mmCIF file of C-alpha atoms in Angstrom:
data_model
loop_
_atom_site.group_PDB
_atom_site.id
_atom_site.type_symbol
_atom_site.label_atom_id
_atom_site.label_comp_id
_atom_site.label_asym_id
_atom_site.label_seq_id
_atom_site.Cartn_x
_atom_site.Cartn_y
_atom_site.Cartn_z
ATOM 1 C CA MET A 168 -0.042 0.021 0.305
ATOM 2 C CA THR A 169 1.101 3.621 -0.845
ATOM 3 C CA VAL A 170 0.325 6.079 1.978
ATOM 4 C CA LEU A 171 1.059 10.002 1.635
ATOM 5 C CA ILE A 172 1.909 11.825 4.656
ATOM 6 C CA ALA A 173 1.066 15.546 4.273
ATOM 7 C CA GLY A 174 3.303 17.046 6.913
ATOM 8 C CA GLY A 175 5.388 14.209 6.605
ATOM 9 C CA THR A 176 8.552 15.484 8.135
ATOM 10 C CA GLY A 177 6.953 16.976 11.096
ATOM 11 C CA PHE A 178 6.669 15.444 14.429
ATOM 12 C CA ILE A 179 3.620 13.146 14.035
ATOM 13 C CA GLY A 180 4.332 12.386 10.405
ATOM 14 C CA LEU A 181 8.124 10.876 11.269
ATOM 15 C CA ASN A 182 6.559 8.642 14.245
ATOM 16 C CA LEU A 183 3.618 7.529 11.371
ATOM 17 C CA ALA A 184 6.009 7.208 8.601
ATOM 18 C CA GLU A 185 8.241 5.188 10.970
ATOM 19 C CA ARG A 186 5.388 2.908 11.948
ATOM 20 C CA LEU A 187 4.418 2.350 8.158
ATOM 21 C CA LEU A 188 7.681 1.789 6.953
ATOM 22 C CA ARG A 189 8.144 -1.410 9.587
ATOM 23 C CA ASP A 190 4.859 -2.477 8.193
ATOM 24 C CA GLY A 191 6.428 -2.670 4.700
ATOM 25 C CA HIS A 192 4.171 0.159 2.956
ATOM 26 C CA THR A 193 5.601 2.524 0.629
ATOM 27 C CA VAL A 194 5.103 6.156 2.378
ATOM 28 C CA VAL A 195 5.233 9.766 0.309
ATOM 29 C CA LEU A 196 6.282 11.958 2.614
ATOM 30 C CA MET A 197 5.164 15.525 1.566
ATOM 31 C CA ASP A 198 6.292 18.458 3.164
ATOM 32 C CA ARG A 199 8.459 21.812 2.782
ATOM 33 C CA SER A 200 11.834 20.431 4.168
ATOM 34 C CA PRO A 201 13.527 17.220 4.017
ATOM 35 C CA PRO A 202 13.768 14.864 6.993
ATOM 36 C CA ARG A 203 16.891 15.023 8.962
ATOM 37 C CA PRO A 204 19.707 12.770 7.901
ATOM 38 C CA ALA A 205 19.350 10.880 11.185
ATOM 39 C CA ALA A 206 15.866 10.204 10.381
ATOM 40 C CA ALA A 207 16.472 9.252 6.849
ATOM 41 C CA ALA A 208 18.957 6.474 7.670
ATOM 42 C CA ALA A 209 16.502 5.120 10.114
ATOM 43 C CA PHE A 210 14.074 4.832 7.830
ATOM 44 C CA ASP A 211 16.727 3.052 5.114
ATOM 45 C CA ARG A 212 16.862 0.051 7.644
ATOM 46 C CA LEU A 213 13.335 -0.444 7.636
ATOM 47 C CA PRO A 214 11.363 -2.756 5.492
ATOM 48 C CA GLY A 215 9.279 -0.227 3.559
ATOM 49 C CA ARG A 216 10.153 2.112 1.159
ATOM 50 C CA TRP A 217 9.970 5.839 1.350
ATOM 51 C CA HIS A 218 9.903 9.114 -0.988
ATOM 52 C CA PHE A 219 10.120 12.666 -0.080
ATOM 53 C CA VAL A 220 8.440 15.145 -2.273
ATOM 54 C CA GLN A 221 9.198 18.826 -1.286
ATOM 55 C CA THR A 222 5.881 20.460 -1.559
ATOM 56 C CA ASP A 223 4.115 23.409 -0.246
ATOM 57 C CA VAL A 224 0.764 22.612 0.894
ATOM 58 C CA THR A 225 -0.514 25.830 0.292
ATOM 59 C CA SER A 226 -0.053 25.418 -3.675
ATOM 60 C CA ALA A 227 -3.047 23.819 -5.529
ATOM 61 C CA VAL A 228 -0.895 23.004 -8.484
ATOM 62 C CA GLU A 229 2.157 21.517 -6.273
ATOM 63 C CA VAL A 230 -0.354 19.416 -4.338
ATOM 64 C CA ARG A 231 -1.646 18.142 -7.815
ATOM 65 C CA GLN A 232 1.177 17.068 -8.968
ATOM 66 C CA VAL A 233 2.231 14.862 -6.302
ATOM 67 C CA PHE A 234 -0.887 12.953 -6.295
ATOM 68 C CA ALA A 235 -0.409 12.915 -9.945
ATOM 69 C CA SER A 236 3.324 11.634 -9.685
ATOM 70 C CA HIS A 237 2.234 8.798 -7.100
ATOM 71 C CA PRO A 238 -0.330 5.897 -6.955
ATOM 72 C CA ILE A 239 -1.663 6.873 -3.598
ATOM 73 C CA ASP A 240 -4.163 4.798 -1.707
ATOM 74 C CA ARG A 241 -4.416 6.279 1.794
ATOM 75 C CA VAL A 242 -3.458 9.689 2.939
ATOM 76 C CA PHE A 243 -2.822 11.233 6.146
ATOM 77 C CA TYR A 244 -2.913 14.944 6.750
ATOM 78 C CA GLY A 245 -0.450 16.104 9.155
ATOM 79 C CA ALA A 246 0.744 19.291 7.699
ATOM 80 C CA ALA A 247 0.191 22.255 10.558
ATOM 81 C CA VAL A 248 1.869 25.527 11.975
ATOM 82 C CA THR A 249 1.443 24.946 15.528
ATOM 83 C CA SER A 250 1.484 28.504 16.513
ATOM 84 C CA GLY A 251 1.640 30.529 19.503
ATOM 85 C CA ALA A 252 0.341 33.915 20.137
ATOM 86 C CA GLN A 253 3.253 35.753 18.929
ATOM 87 C CA ARG A 254 2.976 33.694 15.087
ATOM 88 C CA GLU A 255 -0.879 34.323 15.452
ATOM 89 C CA ARG A 256 -0.594 37.950 15.750
ATOM 90 C CA GLU A 257 2.144 38.596 13.122
ATOM 91 C CA HIS A 258 1.486 35.655 10.544
ATOM 92 C CA PRO A 259 -2.517 34.584 10.920
ATOM 93 C CA GLU A 260 -2.508 33.833 7.282
ATOM 94 C CA GLN A 261 0.252 31.341 7.471
ATOM 95 C CA VAL A 262 -1.604 29.805 10.508
ATOM 96 C CA MET A 263 -4.839 29.275 8.419
ATOM 97 C CA ALA A 264 -3.291 28.630 4.949
ATOM 98 C CA VAL A 265 -1.354 25.732 6.241
ATOM 99 C CA ASN A 266 -3.967 24.374 8.838
ATOM 100 C CA VAL A 267 -7.068 24.717 6.481
ATOM 101 C CA LEU A 268 -6.505 25.645 2.901
ATOM 102 C CA GLY A 269 -3.439 23.055 2.568
ATOM 103 C CA LEU A 270 -6.183 20.276 3.556
ATOM 104 C CA ALA A 271 -8.677 21.579 1.298
ATOM 105 C CA HIS A 272 -6.196 21.156 -1.592
ATOM 106 C CA VAL A 273 -5.445 17.664 -0.662
ATOM 107 C CA LEU A 274 -9.040 16.794 0.120
ATOM 108 C CA LYS A 275 -9.452 17.585 -3.647
ATOM 109 C CA SER A 276 -6.640 15.902 -4.962
ATOM 110 C CA ALA A 277 -7.351 12.512 -3.051
ATOM 111 C CA ALA A 278 -10.913 12.582 -4.004
ATOM 112 C CA SER A 279 -9.920 13.260 -7.741
ATOM 113 C CA THR A 280 -7.817 10.322 -8.059
ATOM 114 C CA GLY A 281 -9.646 7.689 -6.248
ATOM 115 C CA VAL A 282 -7.796 7.658 -2.459
ATOM 116 C CA SER A 283 -9.868 5.153 -0.243
ATOM 117 C CA ARG A 284 -9.264 6.800 2.842
ATOM 118 C CA LEU A 285 -8.038 9.924 4.413
ATOM 119 C CA ILE A 286 -7.629 10.979 7.685
ATOM 120 C CA ASN A 287 -7.223 14.321 9.087
ATOM 121 C CA ILE A 288 -4.837 14.668 11.924
ATOM 122 C CA SER A 289 -6.483 17.281 14.589
ATOM 123 C CA SER A 290 -5.798 18.067 17.829
ATOM 124 C CA GLY A 291 -7.185 18.224 21.354
ATOM 125 C CA SER A 292 -6.776 22.191 21.129
ATOM 126 C CA ALA A 293 -9.935 21.952 19.216
ATOM 127 C CA TYR A 294 -11.816 21.893 22.711
ATOM 128 C CA GLY A 295 -10.189 25.219 23.432
ATOM 129 C CA ASN A 296 -11.719 26.378 26.424
ATOM 130 C CA GLY A 297 -14.614 24.077 26.390
ATOM 131 C CA GLY A 298 -11.735 21.649 27.791
ATOM 132 C CA LEU A 299 -10.782 23.799 30.706
ATOM 133 C CA ALA A 300 -12.542 23.314 34.261
ATOM 134 C CA SER A 301 -12.359 26.802 34.735
ATOM 135 C CA PHE A 302 -15.256 27.100 31.859
ATOM 136 C CA GLY A 303 -17.187 24.690 33.448
ATOM 137 C CA ALA A 304 -16.049 21.462 31.501
ATOM 138 C CA SER A 305 -15.486 18.268 33.414
ATOM 139 C CA GLY A 306 -13.553 15.377 32.046
ATOM 140 C CA PRO A 307 -12.813 13.329 30.468
ATOM 141 C CA LEU A 308 -13.485 15.324 27.407
ATOM 142 C CA ASP A 309 -15.412 13.171 24.884
ATOM 143 C CA GLU A 310 -16.500 14.017 21.018
ATOM 144 C CA ASP A 311 -20.018 14.101 22.168
ATOM 145 C CA ARG A 312 -20.894 15.697 25.127
ATOM 146 C CA THR A 313 -18.237 18.125 25.172
ATOM 147 C CA ARG A 314 -18.697 21.229 23.164
ATOM 148 C CA PRO A 315 -15.668 22.662 21.821
ATOM 149 C CA LEU A 316 -15.159 26.446 22.462
ATOM 150 C CA PRO A 317 -11.582 27.291 20.488
ATOM 151 C CA SER A 318 -10.160 30.526 21.241
ATOM 152 C CA SER A 319 -6.574 30.291 19.963
ATOM 153 C CA LEU A 320 -6.420 30.586 16.272
ATOM 154 C CA TYR A 321 -4.444 27.306 16.151
ATOM 155 C CA SER A 322 -7.398 26.106 17.819
ATOM 156 C CA VAL A 323 -9.909 27.958 15.615
ATOM 157 C CA SER A 324 -7.993 26.285 12.484
ATOM 158 C CA LYS A 325 -8.189 22.688 14.062
ATOM 159 C CA PHE A 326 -11.977 22.944 14.780
ATOM 160 C CA ALA A 327 -12.219 24.212 11.024
ATOM 161 C CA SER A 328 -9.848 22.063 9.678
ATOM 162 C CA GLU A 329 -12.477 18.998 10.954
ATOM 163 C CA GLY A 330 -15.479 20.580 9.551
ATOM 164 C CA VAL A 331 -13.659 21.227 6.361
ATOM 165 C CA CYS A 332 -13.095 17.189 6.199
ATOM 166 C CA ARG A 333 -16.487 16.317 7.232
ATOM 167 C CA ARG A 334 -18.474 18.601 4.603
ATOM 168 C CA TYR A 335 -15.756 17.433 1.823
ATOM 169 C CA ALA A 336 -16.327 13.810 2.770
ATOM 170 C CA ALA A 337 -20.033 14.363 2.168
ATOM 171 C CA LEU A 338 -19.959 16.234 -1.103
ATOM 172 C CA SER A 339 -17.180 13.684 -2.989
ATOM 173 C CA GLY A 340 -18.310 10.292 -1.129
ATOM 174 C CA MET A 341 -14.567 10.002 -0.252
ATOM 175 C CA ASP A 342 -14.265 8.180 3.414
ATOM 176 C CA ALA A 343 -12.499 10.962 5.211
ATOM 177 C CA PHE A 344 -12.760 11.881 8.596
ATOM 178 C CA SER A 345 -10.432 13.373 11.630
ATOM 179 C CA VAL A 346 -8.797 12.683 15.082
ATOM 180 C CA ARG A 347 -7.741 14.990 17.731
ATOM 181 C CA LEU A 348 -4.548 14.220 19.323
ATOM 182 C CA SER A 349 -3.934 14.613 23.046
ATOM 183 C CA THR A 350 -0.594 16.263 24.338
ATOM 184 C CA ILE A 351 1.868 14.068 22.817
ATOM 185 C CA PHE A 352 5.579 13.535 23.684
ATOM 186 C CA GLY A 353 8.238 11.289 22.158
ATOM 187 C CA PRO A 354 10.826 10.367 19.287
ATOM 188 C CA TRP A 355 11.191 12.918 16.141
ATOM 189 C CA GLU A 356 9.942 16.010 18.058
ATOM 190 C CA LEU A 357 12.068 18.762 16.580
ATOM 191 C CA ASP A 358 12.464 22.474 16.978
ATOM 192 C CA SER A 359 11.749 22.868 13.226
ATOM 193 C CA GLY A 360 10.377 26.271 13.324
ATOM 194 C CA ARG A 361 6.917 25.251 12.681
ATOM 195 C CA ARG A 362 5.783 24.446 16.109
ATOM 196 C CA ASP A 363 5.659 27.113 18.489
ATOM 197 C CA THR A 364 4.966 25.259 21.271
ATOM 198 C CA LEU A 365 7.784 22.212 21.901
ATOM 199 C CA SER A 366 6.708 19.734 24.513
ATOM 200 C CA GLY A 367 7.981 19.551 28.137
ATOM 201 C CA PRO A 368 9.328 16.273 27.861
ATOM 202 C CA MET A 369 11.731 17.119 24.870
ATOM 203 C CA GLN A 370 12.523 20.315 26.648
ATOM 204 C CA ALA A 371 13.357 18.079 29.832
ATOM 205 C CA ALA A 372 15.330 15.467 27.511
ATOM 206 C CA GLN A 373 17.546 18.237 26.265
ATOM 207 C CA LEU A 374 18.109 19.358 29.809
ATOM 208 C CA ALA A 375 19.125 15.988 30.613
ATOM 209 C CA LEU A 376 21.166 15.282 28.181
ATOM 210 C CA ARG A 377 23.530 18.367 29.406
ATOM 211 C CA GLY A 378 23.059 17.091 32.983
ATOM 212 C CA GLU A 379 21.209 19.983 33.841
ATOM 213 C CA THR A 380 18.309 20.524 36.424
ATOM 214 C CA ALA A 381 14.465 21.428 34.716
ATOM 215 C CA ILE A 382 12.750 23.813 36.773
ATOM 216 C CA VAL A 383 8.925 23.776 36.063
ATOM 217 C CA PRO A 384 6.891 26.952 36.838
ATOM 218 C CA ARG A 385 3.881 24.847 38.053
ATOM 219 C CA LEU A 386 2.557 21.437 38.533
ATOM 220 C CA ASP A 387 0.956 20.075 35.616
ATOM 221 C CA SER A 388 -1.662 17.684 34.978
ATOM 222 C CA LYS A 389 -1.808 16.396 31.243
ATOM 223 C CA ASP A 390 -3.018 13.457 29.663
ATOM 224 C CA TRP A 391 0.677 12.882 27.958
ATOM 225 C CA THR A 392 0.442 10.568 25.310
ATOM 226 C CA TYR A 393 3.373 8.608 23.846
ATOM 227 C CA SER A 394 4.217 9.379 19.944
ATOM 228 C CA ARG A 395 4.452 6.106 18.827
ATOM 229 C CA ASP A 396 1.514 5.012 20.561
ATOM 230 C CA VAL A 397 -0.477 7.453 18.435
ATOM 231 C CA ALA A 398 1.235 6.367 15.109
ATOM 232 C CA ASP A 399 0.123 2.799 16.062
ATOM 233 C CA ALA A 400 -3.687 4.211 16.719
ATOM 234 C CA LEU A 401 -3.634 5.795 13.599
ATOM 235 C CA VAL A 402 -2.406 3.036 11.324
ATOM 236 C CA ALA A 403 -5.069 0.825 13.114
ATOM 237 C CA LEU A 404 -7.716 3.662 11.976
ATOM 238 C CA MET A 405 -6.197 3.633 8.564
ATOM 239 C CA ASN A 406 -6.637 -0.178 8.564
ATOM 240 C CA VAL A 407 -10.088 -1.073 10.107
ATOM 241 C CA ARG A 408 -12.558 -2.027 7.094
ATOM 242 C CA GLU A 409 -15.711 -0.220 8.554
ATOM 243 C CA HIS A 410 -16.023 2.646 11.004
ATOM 244 C CA ARG A 411 -18.855 4.418 12.762
ATOM 245 C CA PHE A 412 -17.364 8.011 13.384
ATOM 246 C CA ASP A 413 -16.099 10.811 11.403
ATOM 247 C CA LEU A 414 -14.007 12.133 14.780
ATOM 248 C CA TYR A 415 -11.999 10.264 17.029
ATOM 249 C CA ASN A 416 -10.186 11.434 20.545
ATOM 250 C CA ILE A 417 -6.660 9.662 20.517
ATOM 251 C CA SER A 418 -5.370 9.977 24.258
ATOM 252 C CA ALA A 419 -3.658 7.518 27.087
ATOM 253 C CA GLU A 420 -6.586 9.064 29.001
ATOM 254 C CA ARG A 421 -5.157 8.856 32.787
ATOM 255 C CA THR A 422 -2.873 12.066 33.578
ATOM 256 C CA CYS A 423 0.341 12.497 35.140
ATOM 257 C CA SER A 424 2.829 15.602 35.499
ATOM 258 C CA LEU A 425 5.847 16.374 33.840
ATOM 259 C CA LEU A 426 7.674 16.149 37.372
ATOM 260 C CA ASP A 427 6.403 12.405 37.307
ATOM 261 C CA LEU A 428 7.537 11.865 33.805
ATOM 262 C CA MET A 429 10.760 13.339 34.442
ATOM 263 C CA GLN A 430 11.600 11.080 37.729
ATOM 264 C CA VAL A 431 11.733 8.228 35.190
ATOM 265 C CA LEU A 432 14.140 10.450 32.860
ATOM 266 C CA ALA A 433 16.106 11.029 35.726
ATOM 267 C CA GLY A 434 16.704 7.198 36.121
ATOM 268 C CA HIS A 435 18.597 7.102 33.262
ATOM 269 C CA PHE A 436 20.537 10.211 33.397
ATOM 270 C CA PRO A 437 22.270 10.557 36.633
ATOM 271 C CA GLY A 438 23.264 14.195 36.625
ATOM 272 C CA PHE A 439 19.536 15.256 35.951
ATOM 273 C CA SER A 440 16.952 16.261 38.432
ATOM 274 C CA ALA A 441 13.867 17.961 38.179
ATOM 275 C CA ARG A 442 11.801 20.476 40.711
ATOM 276 C CA LEU A 443 9.137 23.280 41.105
ATOM 277 C CA ALA A 444 10.489 26.577 40.654
ATOM 278 C CA GLU A 445 10.700 28.612 43.958
ATOM 279 C CA PRO A 446 8.530 31.879 44.439
ATOM 280 C CA GLY A 447 9.840 34.207 42.080
ATOM 281 C CA GLU A 448 12.455 31.885 40.622
ATOM 282 C CA ALA A 449 12.598 31.599 36.827
ATOM 283 C CA SER A 450 11.824 28.576 34.981
ATOM 284 C CA ASN A 451 13.567 26.673 32.300
ATOM 285 C CA ILE A 452 10.453 24.624 31.419
ATOM 286 C CA VAL A 453 7.748 26.206 29.147
ATOM 287 C CA LEU A 454 3.990 24.545 30.145
ATOM 288 C CA HIS A 455 2.403 26.909 27.508
ATOM 289 C CA GLY A 456 -0.462 28.516 29.456
ATOM 290 C CA ASP A 457 -1.727 28.575 33.133
ATOM 291 C CA GLU A 458 -4.515 25.930 32.996
ATOM 292 C CA ASP A 459 -4.299 22.364 31.729
ATOM 293 C CA ARG A 460 -7.082 20.800 29.438
ATOM 294 C CA LEU A 461 -8.593 18.389 30.862
ATOM 295 C CA PRO A 462 -7.964 14.719 29.889
ATOM 296 C CA MET A 463 -9.676 13.154 26.709
ATOM 297 C CA SER A 464 -11.788 9.954 26.324
ATOM 298 C CA SER A 465 -10.660 7.624 23.728
ATOM 299 C CA ARG A 466 -14.085 5.541 24.324
ATOM 300 C CA ARG A 467 -14.948 5.588 20.668
ATOM 301 C CA LEU A 468 -11.556 4.167 19.464
ATOM 302 C CA ARG A 469 -12.042 1.397 21.782
ATOM 303 C CA ILE A 470 -15.571 0.774 21.093
ATOM 304 C CA ASP A 471 -15.463 1.175 17.330
ATOM 305 C CA ILE A 472 -12.258 -0.205 16.279
ATOM 306 C CA GLY A 473 -11.123 -2.070 19.492
ATOM 307 C CA TYR A 474 -7.836 -0.300 20.038
ATOM 308 C CA SER A 475 -6.553 1.018 23.286
ATOM 309 C CA LEU A 476 -3.280 3.128 23.579
ATOM 310 C CA GLY A 477 -1.020 2.534 26.408
ATOM 311 C CA SER A 478 -1.687 4.028 29.864
ATOM 312 C CA ASP A 479 1.359 3.267 31.777
ATOM 313 C CA ILE A 480 3.964 6.337 31.493
ATOM 314 C CA GLU A 481 7.123 4.488 32.489
ATOM 315 C CA PRO A 482 7.346 1.858 29.518
ATOM 316 C CA SER A 483 6.761 4.942 27.136
ATOM 317 C CA VAL A 484 9.721 7.235 28.807
ATOM 318 C CA ASN A 485 11.926 4.240 28.952
ATOM 319 C CA ASP A 486 11.342 3.685 25.117
ATOM 320 C CA TYR A 487 11.877 7.219 24.639
ATOM 321 C CA VAL A 488 15.318 7.376 26.410
ATOM 322 C CA GLU A 489 15.905 4.375 24.286
ATOM 323 C CA TRP A 490 15.473 6.255 21.021
ATOM 324 C CA ILE A 491 17.200 9.781 22.617
ATOM 325 C CA LYS A 492 20.495 7.556 23.130
ATOM 326 C CA ALA A 493 20.453 6.131 19.650
ATOM 327 C CA HIS A 494 19.570 9.352 17.764
ATOM 328 C CA GLN A 495 21.510 12.524 19.652
ATOM 329 C CA ASP A 496 22.591 13.494 16.125
ATOM 330 C CA TYR A 497 18.964 14.336 15.498
ATOM 331 C CA TRP A 498 18.947 17.565 17.647
ATOM 332 C CA ILE A 499 22.032 18.693 16.348
#
């Protein structure tokens, strides 16, 4: 099977590509920048075949050329600008062009070339303020009961992408649906300039490699979900014969703090430690906001396709450490 990943050299795209290549598929990575040499070398050792096609997803012409050049069976749309407030203020058009317009171009080309299934990779940020306890939400958040109240431009764009995907599926008859990813950490994350909100675990891992102390501004509580588990869930959705819904949460469901996660990390890096910042002390970990979204429910995923994500944080961190030690050059 040939699978196209729009945003294929991004954080989630690389995890997904790695899993697909392990399964022996042919993967087309469509992105503006090629994978780093460490990722390319790792992928070359896997059973499947991969191709990189430099593409601007905001260009309908370039997107059409990719579909005309490759016999695509399935598509994942993971191209995204994960924006912070400064980028949203200075370049709002960039956020909307990649996160929404690019999806429209890919949907149109996929439908016109007979692609059998397209999965739009959205985000739990689509819940926006509707996922916060201070706005009256109660967890776990689910696709039916929880009302999204997107607030940032990024969350607005992700919520809009779900609507675009749903509508185009109805118009074209193509099997297209969306997933909302939880708070993700794991291999292949990179400060590429397209993501303004790097995960706490990645920030901690870089401090651990230097033998420094991580200072956290507050005690968080998030449904931290491992990127390789996310890739497994996405492939399960790609392969399932039938599905009932057009939107699925993908989350480990349980919550833990970054400090909990870093305690496991510290067991592998003796010079590393982590603690909360003292009053008035500057932190060196950014948690992106003063309040954490409530955990998401993956009940639909379990009921509809029988897939559950791993809930124990320790094996995930241990696997992450193995990847870090094997690919330290990835962050250089």
